[in-house]
XYZ file of C-alpha atoms in Angstrom:
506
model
C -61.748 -39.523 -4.964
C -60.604 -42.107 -2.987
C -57.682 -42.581 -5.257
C -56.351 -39.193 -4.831
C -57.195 -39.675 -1.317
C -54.738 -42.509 -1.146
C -52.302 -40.736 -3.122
C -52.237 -37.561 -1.124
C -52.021 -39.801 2.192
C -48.783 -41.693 0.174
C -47.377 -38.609 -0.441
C -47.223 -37.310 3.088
C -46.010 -40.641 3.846
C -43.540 -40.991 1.768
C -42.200 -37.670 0.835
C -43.521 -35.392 3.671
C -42.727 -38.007 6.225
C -46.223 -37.978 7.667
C -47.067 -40.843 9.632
C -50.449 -39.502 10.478
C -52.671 -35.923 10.701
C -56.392 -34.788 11.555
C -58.028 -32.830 13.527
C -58.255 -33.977 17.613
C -59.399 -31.747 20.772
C -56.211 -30.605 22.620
C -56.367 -29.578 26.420
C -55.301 -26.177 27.446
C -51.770 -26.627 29.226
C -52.332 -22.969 31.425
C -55.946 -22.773 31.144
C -57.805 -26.126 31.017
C -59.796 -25.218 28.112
C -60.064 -27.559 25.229
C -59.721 -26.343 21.725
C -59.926 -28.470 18.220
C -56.471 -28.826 16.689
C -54.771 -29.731 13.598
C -51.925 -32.527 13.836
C -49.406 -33.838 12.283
C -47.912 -36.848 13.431
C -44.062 -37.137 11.597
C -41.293 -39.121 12.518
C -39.354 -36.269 14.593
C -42.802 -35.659 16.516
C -45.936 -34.208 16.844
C -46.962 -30.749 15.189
C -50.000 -29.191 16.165
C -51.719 -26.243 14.469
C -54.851 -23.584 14.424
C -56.165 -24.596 10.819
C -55.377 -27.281 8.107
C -52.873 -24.674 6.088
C -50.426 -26.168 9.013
C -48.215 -22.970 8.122
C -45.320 -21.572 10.621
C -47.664 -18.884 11.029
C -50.745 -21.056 12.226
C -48.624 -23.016 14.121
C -49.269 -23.518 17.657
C -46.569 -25.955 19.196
C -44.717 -28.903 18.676
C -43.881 -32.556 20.811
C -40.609 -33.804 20.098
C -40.842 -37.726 20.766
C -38.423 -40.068 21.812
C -38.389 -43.686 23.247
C -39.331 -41.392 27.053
C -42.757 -40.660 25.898
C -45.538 -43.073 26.005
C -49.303 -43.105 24.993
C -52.279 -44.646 26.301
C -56.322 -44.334 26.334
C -58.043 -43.215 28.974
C -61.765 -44.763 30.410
C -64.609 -42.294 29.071
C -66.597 -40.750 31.972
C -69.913 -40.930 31.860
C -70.428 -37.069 32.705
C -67.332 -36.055 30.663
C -67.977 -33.949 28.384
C -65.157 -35.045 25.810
C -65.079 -38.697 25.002
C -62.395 -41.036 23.457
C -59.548 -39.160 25.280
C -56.050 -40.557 25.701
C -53.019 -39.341 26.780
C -49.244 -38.676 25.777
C -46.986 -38.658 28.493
C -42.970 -38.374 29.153
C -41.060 -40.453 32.143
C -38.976 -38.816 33.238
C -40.372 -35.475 33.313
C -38.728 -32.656 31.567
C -38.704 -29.445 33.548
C -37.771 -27.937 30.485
C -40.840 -28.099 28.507
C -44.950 -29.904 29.114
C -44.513 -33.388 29.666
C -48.382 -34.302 29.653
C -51.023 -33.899 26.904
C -54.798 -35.029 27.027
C -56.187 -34.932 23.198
C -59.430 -36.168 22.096
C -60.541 -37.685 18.974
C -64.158 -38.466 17.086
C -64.535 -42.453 17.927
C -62.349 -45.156 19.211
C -61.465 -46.410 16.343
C -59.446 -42.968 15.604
C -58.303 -43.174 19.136
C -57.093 -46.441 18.191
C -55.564 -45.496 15.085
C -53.869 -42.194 16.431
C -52.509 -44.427 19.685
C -50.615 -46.737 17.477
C -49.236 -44.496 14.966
C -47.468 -42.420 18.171
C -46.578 -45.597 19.785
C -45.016 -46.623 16.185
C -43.003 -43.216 16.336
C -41.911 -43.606 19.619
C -40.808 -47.004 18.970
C -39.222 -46.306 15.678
C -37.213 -43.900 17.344
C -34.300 -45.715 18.775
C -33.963 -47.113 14.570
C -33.937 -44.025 13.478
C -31.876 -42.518 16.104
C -29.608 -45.254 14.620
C -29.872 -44.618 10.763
C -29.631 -41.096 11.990
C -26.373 -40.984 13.841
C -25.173 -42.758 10.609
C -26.635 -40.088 8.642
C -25.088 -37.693 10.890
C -21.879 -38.799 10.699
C -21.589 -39.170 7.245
C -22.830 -35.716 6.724
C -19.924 -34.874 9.481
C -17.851 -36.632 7.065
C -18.640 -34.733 3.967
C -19.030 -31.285 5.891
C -15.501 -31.900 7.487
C -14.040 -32.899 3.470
C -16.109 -29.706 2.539
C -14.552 -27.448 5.285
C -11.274 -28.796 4.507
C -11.568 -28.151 1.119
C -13.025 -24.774 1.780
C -9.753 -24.116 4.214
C -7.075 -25.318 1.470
C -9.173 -22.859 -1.026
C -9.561 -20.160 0.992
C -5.539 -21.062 1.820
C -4.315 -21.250 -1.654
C -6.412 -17.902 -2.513
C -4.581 -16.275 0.820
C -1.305 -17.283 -0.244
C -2.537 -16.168 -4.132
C -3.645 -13.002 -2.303
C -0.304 -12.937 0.013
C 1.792 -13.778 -3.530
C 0.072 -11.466 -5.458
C 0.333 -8.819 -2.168
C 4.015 -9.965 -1.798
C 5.230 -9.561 -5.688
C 3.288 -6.266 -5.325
C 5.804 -5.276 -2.678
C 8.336 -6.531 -4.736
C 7.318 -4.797 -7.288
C 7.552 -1.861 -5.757
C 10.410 -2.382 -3.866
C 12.109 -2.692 -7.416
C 10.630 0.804 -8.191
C 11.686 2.207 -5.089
C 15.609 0.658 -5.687
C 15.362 1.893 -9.288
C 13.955 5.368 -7.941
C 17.304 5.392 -6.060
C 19.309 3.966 -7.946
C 18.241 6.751 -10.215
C 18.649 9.420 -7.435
C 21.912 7.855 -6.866
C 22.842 7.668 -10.538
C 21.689 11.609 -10.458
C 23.525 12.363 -7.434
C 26.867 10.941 -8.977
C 26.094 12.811 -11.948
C 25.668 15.826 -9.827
C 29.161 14.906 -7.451
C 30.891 14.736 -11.021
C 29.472 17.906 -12.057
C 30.653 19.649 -9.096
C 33.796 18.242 -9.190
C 34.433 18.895 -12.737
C 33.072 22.600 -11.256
C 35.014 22.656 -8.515
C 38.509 21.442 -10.909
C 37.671 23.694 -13.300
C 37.138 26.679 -10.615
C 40.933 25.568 -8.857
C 42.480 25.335 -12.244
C 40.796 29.012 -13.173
C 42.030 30.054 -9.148
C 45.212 28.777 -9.513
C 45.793 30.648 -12.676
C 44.418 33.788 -11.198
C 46.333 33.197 -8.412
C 49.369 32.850 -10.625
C 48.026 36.008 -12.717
C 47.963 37.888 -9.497
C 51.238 36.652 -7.573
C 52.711 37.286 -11.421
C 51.092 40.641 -11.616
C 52.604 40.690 -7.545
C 55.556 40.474 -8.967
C 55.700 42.955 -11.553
C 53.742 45.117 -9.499
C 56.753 44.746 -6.958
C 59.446 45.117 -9.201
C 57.752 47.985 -10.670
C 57.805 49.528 -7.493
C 61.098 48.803 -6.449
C 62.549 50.001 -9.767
C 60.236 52.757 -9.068
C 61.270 53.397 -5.231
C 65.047 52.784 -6.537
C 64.271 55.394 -9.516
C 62.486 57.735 -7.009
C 65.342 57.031 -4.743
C 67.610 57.199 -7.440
C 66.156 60.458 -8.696
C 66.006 61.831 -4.709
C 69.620 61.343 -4.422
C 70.538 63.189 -8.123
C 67.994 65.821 -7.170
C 69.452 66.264 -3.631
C 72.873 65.776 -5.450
C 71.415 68.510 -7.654
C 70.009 70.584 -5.590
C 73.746 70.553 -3.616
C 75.280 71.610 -6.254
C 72.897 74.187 -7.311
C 72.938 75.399 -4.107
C 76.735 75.561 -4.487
C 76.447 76.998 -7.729
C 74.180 79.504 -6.279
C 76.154 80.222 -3.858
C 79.064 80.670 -6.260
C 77.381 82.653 -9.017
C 75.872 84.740 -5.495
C 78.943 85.019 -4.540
C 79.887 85.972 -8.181
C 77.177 88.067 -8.858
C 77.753 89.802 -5.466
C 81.633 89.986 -6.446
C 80.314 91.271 -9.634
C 77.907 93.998 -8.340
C 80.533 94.992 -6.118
C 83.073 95.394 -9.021
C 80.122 97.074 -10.817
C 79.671 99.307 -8.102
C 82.630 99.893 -7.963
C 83.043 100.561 -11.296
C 80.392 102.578 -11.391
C 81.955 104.444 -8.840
C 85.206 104.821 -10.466
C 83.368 105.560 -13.498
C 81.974 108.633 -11.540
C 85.051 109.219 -10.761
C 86.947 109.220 -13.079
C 84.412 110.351 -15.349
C 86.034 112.864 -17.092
C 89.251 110.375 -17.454
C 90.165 109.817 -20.845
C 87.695 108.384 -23.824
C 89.080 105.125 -24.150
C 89.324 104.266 -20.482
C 85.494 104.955 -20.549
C 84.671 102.700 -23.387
C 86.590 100.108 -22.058
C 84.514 100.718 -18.798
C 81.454 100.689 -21.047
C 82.558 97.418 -22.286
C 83.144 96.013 -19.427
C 79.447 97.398 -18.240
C 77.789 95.627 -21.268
C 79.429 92.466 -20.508
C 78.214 92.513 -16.895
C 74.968 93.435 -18.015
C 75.031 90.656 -20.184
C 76.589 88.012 -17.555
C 73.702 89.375 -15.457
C 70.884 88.710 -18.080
C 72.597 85.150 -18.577
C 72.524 84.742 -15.076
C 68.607 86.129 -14.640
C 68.128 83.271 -17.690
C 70.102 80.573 -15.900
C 67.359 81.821 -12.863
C 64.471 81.228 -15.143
C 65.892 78.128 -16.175
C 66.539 77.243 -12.661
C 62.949 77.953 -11.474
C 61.718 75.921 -14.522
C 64.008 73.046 -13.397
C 62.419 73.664 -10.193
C 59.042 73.603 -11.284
C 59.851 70.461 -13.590
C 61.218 68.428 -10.811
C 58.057 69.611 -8.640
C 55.926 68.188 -10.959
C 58.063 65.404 -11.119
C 57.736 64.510 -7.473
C 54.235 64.974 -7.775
C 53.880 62.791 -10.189
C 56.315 60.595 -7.947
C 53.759 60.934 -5.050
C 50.901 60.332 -6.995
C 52.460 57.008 -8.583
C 53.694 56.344 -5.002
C 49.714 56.717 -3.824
C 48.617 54.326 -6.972
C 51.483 51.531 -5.403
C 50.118 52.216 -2.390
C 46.156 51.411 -3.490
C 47.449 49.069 -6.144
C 49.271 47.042 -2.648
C 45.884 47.272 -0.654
C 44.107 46.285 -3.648
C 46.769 43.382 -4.112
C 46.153 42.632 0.089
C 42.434 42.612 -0.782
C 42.569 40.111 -3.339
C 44.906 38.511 -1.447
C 42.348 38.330 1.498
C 39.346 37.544 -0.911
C 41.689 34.676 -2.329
C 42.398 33.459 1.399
C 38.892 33.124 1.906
C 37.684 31.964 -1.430
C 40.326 28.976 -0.670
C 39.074 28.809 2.904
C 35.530 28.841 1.441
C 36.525 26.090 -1.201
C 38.502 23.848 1.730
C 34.653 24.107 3.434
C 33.131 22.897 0.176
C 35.570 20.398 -0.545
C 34.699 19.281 3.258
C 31.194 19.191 2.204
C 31.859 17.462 -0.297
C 33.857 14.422 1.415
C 30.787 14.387 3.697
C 28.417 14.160 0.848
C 30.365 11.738 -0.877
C 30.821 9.455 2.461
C 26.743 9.727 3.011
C 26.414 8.593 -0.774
C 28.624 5.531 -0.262
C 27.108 4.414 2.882
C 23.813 5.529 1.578
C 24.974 3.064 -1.716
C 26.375 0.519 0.901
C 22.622 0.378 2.666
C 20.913 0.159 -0.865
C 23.018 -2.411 -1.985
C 22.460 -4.359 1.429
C 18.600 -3.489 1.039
C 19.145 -4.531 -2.871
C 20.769 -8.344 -1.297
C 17.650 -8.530 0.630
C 15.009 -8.417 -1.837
C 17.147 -10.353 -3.575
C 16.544 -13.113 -0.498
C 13.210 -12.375 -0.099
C 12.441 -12.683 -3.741
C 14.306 -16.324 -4.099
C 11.908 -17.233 -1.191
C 8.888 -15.784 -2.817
C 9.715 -17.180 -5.786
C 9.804 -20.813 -3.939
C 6.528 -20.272 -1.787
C 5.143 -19.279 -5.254
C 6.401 -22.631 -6.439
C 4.815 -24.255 -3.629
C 1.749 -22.908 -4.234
C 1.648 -24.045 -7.450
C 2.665 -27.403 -6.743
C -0.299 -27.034 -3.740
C -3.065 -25.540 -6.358
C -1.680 -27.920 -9.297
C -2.601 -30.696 -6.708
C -5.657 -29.134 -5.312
C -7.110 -28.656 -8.762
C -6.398 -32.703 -9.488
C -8.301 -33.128 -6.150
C -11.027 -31.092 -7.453
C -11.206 -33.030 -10.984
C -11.162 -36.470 -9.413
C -14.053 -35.314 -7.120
C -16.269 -33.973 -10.052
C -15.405 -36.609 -11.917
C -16.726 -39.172 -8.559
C -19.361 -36.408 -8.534
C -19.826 -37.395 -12.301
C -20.115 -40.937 -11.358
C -22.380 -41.149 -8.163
C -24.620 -39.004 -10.431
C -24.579 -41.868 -13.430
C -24.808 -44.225 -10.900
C -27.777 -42.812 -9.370
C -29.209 -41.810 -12.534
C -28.764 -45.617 -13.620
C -30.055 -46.984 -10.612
C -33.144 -44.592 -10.967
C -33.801 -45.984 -14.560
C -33.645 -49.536 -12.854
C -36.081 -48.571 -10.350
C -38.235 -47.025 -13.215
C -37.920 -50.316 -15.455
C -38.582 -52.365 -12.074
C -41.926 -50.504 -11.208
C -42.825 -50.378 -15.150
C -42.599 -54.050 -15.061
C -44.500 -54.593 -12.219
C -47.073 -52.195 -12.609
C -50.205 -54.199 -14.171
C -51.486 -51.890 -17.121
C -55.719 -53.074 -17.545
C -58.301 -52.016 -19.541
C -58.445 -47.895 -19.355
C -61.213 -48.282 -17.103
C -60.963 -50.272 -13.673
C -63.270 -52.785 -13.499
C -66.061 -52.269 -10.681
C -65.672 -55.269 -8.145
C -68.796 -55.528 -6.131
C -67.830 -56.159 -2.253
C -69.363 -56.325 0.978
C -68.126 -54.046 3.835
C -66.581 -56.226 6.744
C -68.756 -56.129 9.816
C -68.426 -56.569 13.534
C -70.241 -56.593 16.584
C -70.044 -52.331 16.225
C -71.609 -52.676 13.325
C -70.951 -52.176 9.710
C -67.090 -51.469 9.081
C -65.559 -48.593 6.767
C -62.912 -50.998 4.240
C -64.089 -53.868 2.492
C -62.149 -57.046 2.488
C -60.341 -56.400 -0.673
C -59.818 -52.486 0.329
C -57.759 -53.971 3.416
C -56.103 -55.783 1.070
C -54.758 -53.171 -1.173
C -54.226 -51.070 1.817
C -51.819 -53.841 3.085
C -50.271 -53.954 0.175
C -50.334 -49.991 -0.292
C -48.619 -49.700 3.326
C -45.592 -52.791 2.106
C -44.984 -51.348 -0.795
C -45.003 -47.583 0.848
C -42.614 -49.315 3.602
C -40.320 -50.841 0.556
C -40.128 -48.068 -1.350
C -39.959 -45.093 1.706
C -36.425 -47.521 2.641
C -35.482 -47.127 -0.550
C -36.095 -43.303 -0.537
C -34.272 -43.093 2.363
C -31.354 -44.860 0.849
C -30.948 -42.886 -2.073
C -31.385 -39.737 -0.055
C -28.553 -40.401 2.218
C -26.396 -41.332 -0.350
C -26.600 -38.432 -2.768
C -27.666 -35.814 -0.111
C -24.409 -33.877 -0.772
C -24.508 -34.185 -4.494
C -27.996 -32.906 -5.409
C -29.969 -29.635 -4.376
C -33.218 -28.944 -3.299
C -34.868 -28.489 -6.369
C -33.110 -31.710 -7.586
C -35.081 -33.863 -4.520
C -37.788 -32.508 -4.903
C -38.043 -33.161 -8.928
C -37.613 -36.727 -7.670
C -39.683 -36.800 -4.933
C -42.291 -35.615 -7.934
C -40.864 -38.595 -10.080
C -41.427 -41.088 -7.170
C -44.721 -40.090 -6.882
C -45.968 -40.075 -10.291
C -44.256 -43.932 -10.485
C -46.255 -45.014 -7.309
C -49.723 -43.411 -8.927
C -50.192 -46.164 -11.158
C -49.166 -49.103 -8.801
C -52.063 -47.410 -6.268
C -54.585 -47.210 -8.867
């Protein structure tokens, strides 16, 4: 029992940091009401709790203690109704926070012990103040190589991200000059088109044009052969009419000159009636050949009206083939027009045209310039890319010599472990499997009979050097691989360290 007892006091010690706990009567600070507490005295301060757990939840307050505070006993009254009191005070006082305690413990010898161990704290402080602002600033150190490391990581993977972002954009930017140089490639193919179109449609124009002004042509000669034949044929029928009217006149005049001799004739043919036979059939001769004159001349009539009626039709036919020159020449003016503004509509589409084809070559001109700058931007890509590399390639040597120092420390450590193992196997005394029973009288003093024996003391010296020794060591190999192992690491050797002092204690 009092083995485990020493062992669960050297772990606090050593491992816990616990320079000293038990239960002690606290003073109220509001109300002055005193109430049994459980503290722990570590090197920091002094924790005080509501039970033993000494849990965050039971816990009740803490005294931070630094080379300000100081501790002393105070005289026992005789009416008092808690003895063995003493006090823990801070010079200056702290407005901040209580700067006074009154705590009471069992006897004076507990007093006494509880006493030192603060005054040990507060003296110890200004050392470990020391060892700490060395601690500190090696941890400042490593945090500050840590956060620098961190930054160049979290640089290199923002100028990976920034690359990666950047060949993205170039990426796309390639699809988006491809997409028009495609569009462009389509929109030449579609200028060609229409100007293979538009050819084609002035070559088939200017042959229709040359159809039509030939067709013009023939149409015009046509009708000037035709207004010369229809003048022509005026002129011979007016020339024939003349004369027909002439002739009429003539053969009137004949036929009148005729019917007159007839009639007269006739009349002498009454009169002389009764003249001789061969007067009257030379009379009746001369009747049948006016009678037949007269039917050639009601023939040459007939044939007159039917040359009449013939050239009638002829000028109607005239008329009407003068009407079809006449729609065929408004037809001719209409292509002509439609022509004009076919042309005039053409002239606008070839202006259209030059437009379009001035928009694609400064729309070409801008893509190419666009094209020149990617170009740029890509070379310089290309070198931050390079950098990068040459910055992660470098970063990534960094990394390997630090694992491999990582490596190191840890063999190092793990070596100088092994030591301290080999050290405290050496110099731990193995005896027979049971200790043997030393009989010993308690000390005693003028209070009477004391709680140690002699040789107890003894080992307890010797327990508290060798817990000194080894709690420096501790604290040596803690501050030097702090950074390199993790919590469960410590505390695996903090488990080691204490099954290596179990046999030295016992």
């Amino acid at each position: 029992m009092c083995v485990s007892d020493s062992v669960d006091d050297l772990y606090d010690t050593v491992i816990e940091q616990c320079e000293k706990k038990g239960w002690m009567i606290k003073k109220g600070n509001n109300i002055t009401k005193w109430k049994d507490r459980w503290f722990i005295l570590k090197k920091d301060g002094m924790y005080y709790y509501t039970d033993k757990s000494a849990t965050p939840k039971t816990q009740k307050g803490m005294i931070k203690l630094d080379k300000a505070w100081s501790s002393e006993s105070l005289a026992d009254q005789p009416n008092a109704k808690h003895k063995n009191v003493f006090t823990l005070a801070r010079n200056p006082v702290d407005p901040k926070q209580k700067s006074h305690y009154e705590l009471s413990t069992t006897d004076p010898r507990s007093r006494a012990q509880w006493i030192a161990a603060v005054n040990a704290v507060i003296n110890s402080a200004n050392q470990d103040s020391i060892h700490r602002t060395e601690l500190q600033e090696r941890r400042r150190k490593r945090q500050e190589a840590k956060d620098k490391e961190k930054a160049e990581q979290d640089s290199l993977q923002q100028q990976n991200i920034d690359m990666a972002a950047h060949q993205m954009m170039v990426k796309r930017l390639e699809e988006e000059k491809a997409e028009a140089l495609r569009k462009l490639q389509l929109e030449e193919e579609e200028r060609r088109r229409l100007e293979e179109e538009e050819q084609k449609f002035r070559k088939r124009e200017e042959e229709e044009r040359i159809r039509i002004q030939a067709e013009m042509e023939r149409l015009k000669k046509e009708r000037e052969e035709a207004e010369q034949h229809a003048q022509n044929e005026a002129a011979m029928r007016i020339q024939k009419e003349q004369e027909e009217l002439e002739r009429q006149l003539r053969e009137q005049e004949e036929r009148d000159k005729q019917q007159a001799e007839l009639d007269e004739l006739r009349r002498i043919l009454e009169e002389e009636k009764l003249k001789n036979e061969e007067e009257r059939e030379r009379l009746e001769e001369a009747l049948r050949n006016l009678e037949r004159l007269l039917a050639a001349e009601i023939q040459a009539k007939k044939d007159e009206e039917e040359i009449r009626t013939r050239q009638a039709r002829l000028l109607e036919e005239e008329a009407e083939r003068r009407k079809e020159l006449e729609k065929l020449k408004e037809e001719q003016e209409k292509q002509l027009a439609e022509e004009a503004e076919r042309r005039k509509g053409l002239e606008q589409q070839s202006e259209q045209l030059a437009t379009i084809q001035k928009e694609q070559a400064e729309q070409l001109r801008k893509e190419q310039e666009k094209l020149q700058k990617l170009s740029d931007e890509r070379k310089a890509a290309d070198a931050q890319l390079q950098e990068a590399k040459v910055k992660l390639e470098q970063a990534e040597t960094a990394r390997a010599e630090q694992e491999a120092e990582k490596l190191r420390r840890e063999e190092e450590i793990k070596k100088k472990k092994e030591e301290r193992k080999r050290e405290l196997d050496k110099r731990v005394n193995i005896g027979l499997a049971k200790p043997l029973q030393v009989k010993v009288t308690k000390l005693t003093s003028h209070r009477g009979e004391g709680a140690f024996t002699e040789a107890e003391f003894d080992i307890i010296k010797e327990i508290k050097a060798k817990e000194k020794e080894l709690s420096q060591k501790l604290s040596l190999s803690i501050s030097e691989d702090e950074d390199l192992r993790n919590g469960s690491q410590a505390n695996g050797e903090n488990e080691v360290f204490k099954e290596e002092l179990e046999p030295v204690i016992e």
